[in-house]
């Protein structure tokens, strides 16, 4: 049975999968293989749309913090958010950049990889039961000594 923290982390990843699919990949452009999300559509509004995308992307960072991600992972998430924001500010090219870069999917994948490596770490093997061996040796010695006296 999974631990409570593991279940919580898996729930966070499930929420982030839905969120990043909605913001980065929810709709296909007809007759192409290109998929866009709500953030790409919102980003069409100059400056305001990019600021809204920045706030939306901040949700992934908040969830990474809740999941217990390391400082390094959170910094990489921040870097991706910053790149997405700055790239989206560029006129015309920025909208295409938003469609291609998909920061929320990248950040969710980054967090998933981190958490999977954390969950895959095996606990250390139990220590050797020295006390049990000692008491068993004493018991066997007493039995052997008793048998020697009887026979």
XYZ file of C-alpha atoms in Angstrom:
151
model
C 0.000 0.000 0.000
C 1.486 3.386 -0.942
C 2.407 5.871 1.744
C 0.269 8.981 2.198
C 2.958 11.269 0.778
C 3.328 9.057 -2.294
C -0.436 9.113 -2.861
C -0.434 12.903 -2.455
C 2.405 13.254 -4.983
C 0.600 11.035 -7.479
C -2.559 13.135 -7.038
C -0.529 16.289 -7.693
C 0.904 14.747 -10.867
C -2.583 13.746 -12.042
C -3.839 17.324 -11.521
C -0.819 18.753 -13.322
C -1.288 16.371 -16.252
C -4.854 17.622 -16.730
C -3.813 21.240 -16.244
C -0.892 21.129 -18.681
C -2.969 19.280 -21.271
C -5.618 22.026 -20.987
C -3.163 24.925 -21.137
C -0.752 23.548 -23.763
C -2.339 20.741 -25.781
C -6.132 20.696 -25.530
C -7.129 21.541 -29.127
C -5.852 20.438 -32.469
C -5.560 22.777 -35.410
C -7.613 21.211 -38.220
C -5.692 19.463 -40.997
C -2.394 19.645 -39.064
C -0.682 17.729 -36.297
C -0.223 20.931 -34.289
C -2.001 21.125 -30.946
C -2.584 24.297 -29.004
C -3.987 25.015 -25.587
C -5.823 27.686 -23.687
C -2.585 29.503 -22.875
C -1.775 29.915 -26.574
C -5.203 31.424 -27.220
C -5.029 33.701 -24.164
C -1.519 34.727 -25.259
C -2.960 36.295 -28.412
C -3.996 39.267 -26.277
C -0.979 41.589 -26.189
C 0.802 41.775 -22.794
C -2.338 40.938 -20.767
C -2.525 37.471 -22.305
C 1.144 36.816 -21.582
C 0.705 38.001 -17.988
C -2.285 35.658 -17.616
C -0.142 32.824 -19.025
C 2.544 33.659 -16.484
C 0.013 33.389 -13.653
C -1.304 30.097 -15.045
C 2.218 28.692 -15.300
C 2.838 29.704 -11.691
C 0.356 27.010 -10.665
C 2.827 24.318 -11.721
C 5.477 25.909 -9.489
C 3.070 26.000 -6.531
C 2.230 22.322 -7.006
C 5.926 21.444 -7.330
C 6.528 23.136 -3.984
C 3.613 21.196 -2.432
C 5.023 17.949 -3.808
C 8.358 18.632 -2.132
C 10.437 19.238 -5.246
C 14.065 20.174 -4.750
C 15.357 23.714 -5.130
C 17.065 22.737 -8.388
C 13.827 21.442 -9.904
C 11.922 24.563 -8.847
C 14.632 26.778 -10.368
C 14.390 24.890 -13.662
C 10.613 25.281 -13.577
C 11.085 29.017 -13.001
C 13.513 29.155 -15.928
C 10.966 27.491 -18.208
C 8.228 29.853 -17.028
C 10.489 32.853 -17.632
C 11.461 31.676 -21.113
C 7.824 31.118 -21.988
C 6.862 34.574 -20.716
C 9.696 36.465 -22.422
C 9.314 34.474 -25.637
C 5.577 35.168 -25.649
C 6.135 38.925 -25.361
C 7.717 39.082 -28.833
C 5.224 40.428 -31.392
C 3.862 37.772 -33.798
C 6.787 35.372 -33.243
C 5.853 35.113 -29.558
C 2.500 33.519 -30.346
C 4.214 30.846 -32.437
C 6.769 30.399 -29.654
C 3.933 29.736 -27.153
C 2.537 27.037 -29.431
C 5.906 25.302 -29.788
C 7.522 25.710 -26.350
C 4.699 24.310 -24.130
C 6.242 25.274 -20.785
C 3.568 23.659 -18.618
C 4.044 20.265 -20.230
C 7.824 20.626 -19.862
C 7.478 21.577 -16.203
C 5.046 18.761 -15.445
C 7.447 16.293 -17.092
C 10.330 17.766 -15.101
C 8.433 17.338 -11.828
C 7.278 13.842 -12.793
C 10.853 12.729 -13.524
C 12.028 14.151 -10.200
C 9.235 12.503 -8.197
C 9.596 9.179 -9.988
C 13.295 9.052 -9.094
C 12.408 9.948 -5.503
C 9.732 7.233 -5.319
C 11.986 4.656 -7.002
C 14.697 4.951 -4.371
C 14.751 1.699 -2.470
C 14.818 1.885 1.287
C 18.077 0.704 2.837
C 18.157 -2.989 3.646
C 17.383 -3.873 7.245
C 20.385 -4.273 9.487
C 21.590 -7.735 10.356
C 19.727 -9.122 13.391
C 22.756 -9.484 15.664
C 20.693 -9.699 18.871
C 18.598 -12.550 17.492
C 21.747 -14.447 16.502
C 23.243 -13.871 19.962
C 20.150 -15.104 21.813
C 19.788 -18.070 19.458
C 23.445 -19.006 20.082
C 22.925 -18.813 23.848
C 19.761 -20.939 23.589
C 21.460 -23.574 21.403
C 24.475 -23.597 23.743
C 22.189 -24.166 26.738
C 20.370 -26.991 24.949
C 23.660 -28.615 23.887
C 25.045 -28.235 27.434
C 21.866 -29.721 28.932
C 21.965 -32.665 26.537
C 25.605 -33.308 27.435
C 24.762 -33.480 31.121
C 21.807 -35.817 30.533
C 23.693 -38.307 28.355
